[in-house]
């Protein structure tokens, strides 16, 4: 291995960046929600930044 090759910065093809921890939750009316895992499930889910599954477009089906 040449000196120039030894100086190269090693690169990675790993492009996976994990998402924050999420949890699926059904409210008292049976609606599905995606929320951060540490959310207060008794409080207002929408106000805490949760997404109602019915309002989301899932590429592999849904509803």
Short mmCIF file of the C-alpha atoms (twelve columns), coordinates in Angstrom:
data_MODEL
# 
_entry.id   MODEL 
# 
loop_
_atom_site.group_PDB 
_atom_site.id 
_atom_site.type_symbol 
_atom_site.label_atom_id 
_atom_site.label_alt_id 
_atom_site.label_comp_id 
_atom_site.label_asym_id 
_atom_site.label_seq_id 
_atom_site.Cartn_x 
_atom_site.Cartn_y 
_atom_site.Cartn_z 
_atom_site.pdbx_PDB_model_num 
ATOM 1  C CA . UNK A 1  0.000   0.000  0.000  1 
ATOM 2  C CA . UNK A 2  1.409   3.365  -1.005 1 
ATOM 3  C CA . UNK A 3  1.729   6.353  1.332  1 
ATOM 4  C CA . UNK A 4  -1.058  8.135  -0.560 1 
ATOM 5  C CA . UNK A 5  -3.424  5.176  -0.027 1 
ATOM 6  C CA . UNK A 6  -2.592  5.115  3.694  1 
ATOM 7  C CA . UNK A 7  -3.618  8.791  3.968  1 
ATOM 8  C CA . UNK A 8  -7.083  8.272  2.450  1 
ATOM 9  C CA . UNK A 9  -10.036 8.830  4.673  1 
ATOM 10 C CA . UNK A 10 -12.069 5.653  4.992  1 
ATOM 11 C CA . UNK A 11 -15.630 6.101  3.783  1 
ATOM 12 C CA . UNK A 12 -18.730 4.139  4.609  1 
ATOM 13 C CA . UNK A 13 -21.677 3.164  2.446  1 
ATOM 14 C CA . UNK A 14 -23.860 2.955  5.547  1 
ATOM 15 C CA . UNK A 15 -26.519 5.633  5.029  1 
ATOM 16 C CA . UNK A 16 -29.004 4.409  7.636  1 
ATOM 17 C CA . UNK A 17 -29.938 7.080  10.132 1 
ATOM 18 C CA . UNK A 18 -32.347 5.704  12.746 1 
ATOM 19 C CA . UNK A 19 -35.538 7.579  13.505 1 
ATOM 20 C CA . UNK A 20 -36.478 8.639  16.977 1 
ATOM 21 C CA . UNK A 21 -38.293 5.977  19.056 1 
ATOM 22 C CA . UNK A 22 -41.971 5.853  18.113 1 
ATOM 23 C CA . UNK A 23 -44.941 3.972  19.520 1 
ATOM 24 C CA . UNK A 24 -48.292 3.012  17.992 1 
ATOM 25 C CA . UNK A 25 -51.213 3.835  20.264 1 
ATOM 26 C CA . UNK A 26 -55.013 3.460  20.033 1 
ATOM 27 C CA . UNK A 27 -57.072 6.072  21.821 1 
ATOM 28 C CA . UNK A 28 -60.336 5.400  23.679 1 
ATOM 29 C CA . UNK A 29 -62.285 5.815  20.408 1 
ATOM 30 C CA . UNK A 30 -60.149 3.189  18.618 1 
ATOM 31 C CA . UNK A 31 -58.200 5.666  16.466 1 
ATOM 32 C CA . UNK A 32 -54.583 4.742  15.782 1 
ATOM 33 C CA . UNK A 33 -51.800 7.237  16.531 1 
ATOM 34 C CA . UNK A 34 -48.026 7.347  15.994 1 
ATOM 35 C CA . UNK A 35 -46.340 9.094  18.902 1 
ATOM 36 C CA . UNK A 36 -42.932 9.554  20.463 1 
ATOM 37 C CA . UNK A 37 -42.512 6.723  22.932 1 
ATOM 38 C CA . UNK A 38 -42.347 9.028  25.980 1 
ATOM 39 C CA . UNK A 39 -45.603 10.894 25.246 1 
ATOM 40 C CA . UNK A 40 -48.339 11.336 27.880 1 
ATOM 41 C CA . UNK A 41 -51.011 9.035  26.420 1 
ATOM 42 C CA . UNK A 42 -53.700 10.484 28.717 1 
ATOM 43 C CA . UNK A 43 -53.218 14.015 27.363 1 
ATOM 44 C CA . UNK A 44 -54.104 15.571 23.997 1 
ATOM 45 C CA . UNK A 45 -52.143 13.456 21.506 1 
ATOM 46 C CA . UNK A 46 -52.360 15.916 18.610 1 
ATOM 47 C CA . UNK A 47 -51.173 18.814 20.795 1 
ATOM 48 C CA . UNK A 48 -48.149 16.705 21.786 1 
ATOM 49 C CA . UNK A 49 -47.132 16.188 18.148 1 
ATOM 50 C CA . UNK A 50 -48.623 12.740 17.502 1 
ATOM 51 C CA . UNK A 51 -49.872 11.777 14.044 1 
ATOM 52 C CA . UNK A 52 -53.288 10.226 13.578 1 
ATOM 53 C CA . UNK A 53 -52.830 7.163  11.350 1 
ATOM 54 C CA . UNK A 54 -56.091 7.845  9.501  1 
ATOM 55 C CA . UNK A 55 -54.654 11.137 8.239  1 
ATOM 56 C CA . UNK A 56 -51.375 9.626  7.004  1 
ATOM 57 C CA . UNK A 57 -50.637 8.102  3.611  1 
ATOM 58 C CA . UNK A 58 -49.007 4.699  4.009  1 
ATOM 59 C CA . UNK A 59 -47.293 3.439  0.832  1 
ATOM 60 C CA . UNK A 60 -48.176 -0.220 1.477  1 
ATOM 61 C CA . UNK A 61 -51.884 0.177  2.131  1 
ATOM 62 C CA . UNK A 62 -53.489 1.202  5.371  1 
ATOM 63 C CA . UNK A 63 -56.968 2.018  6.540  1 
# 
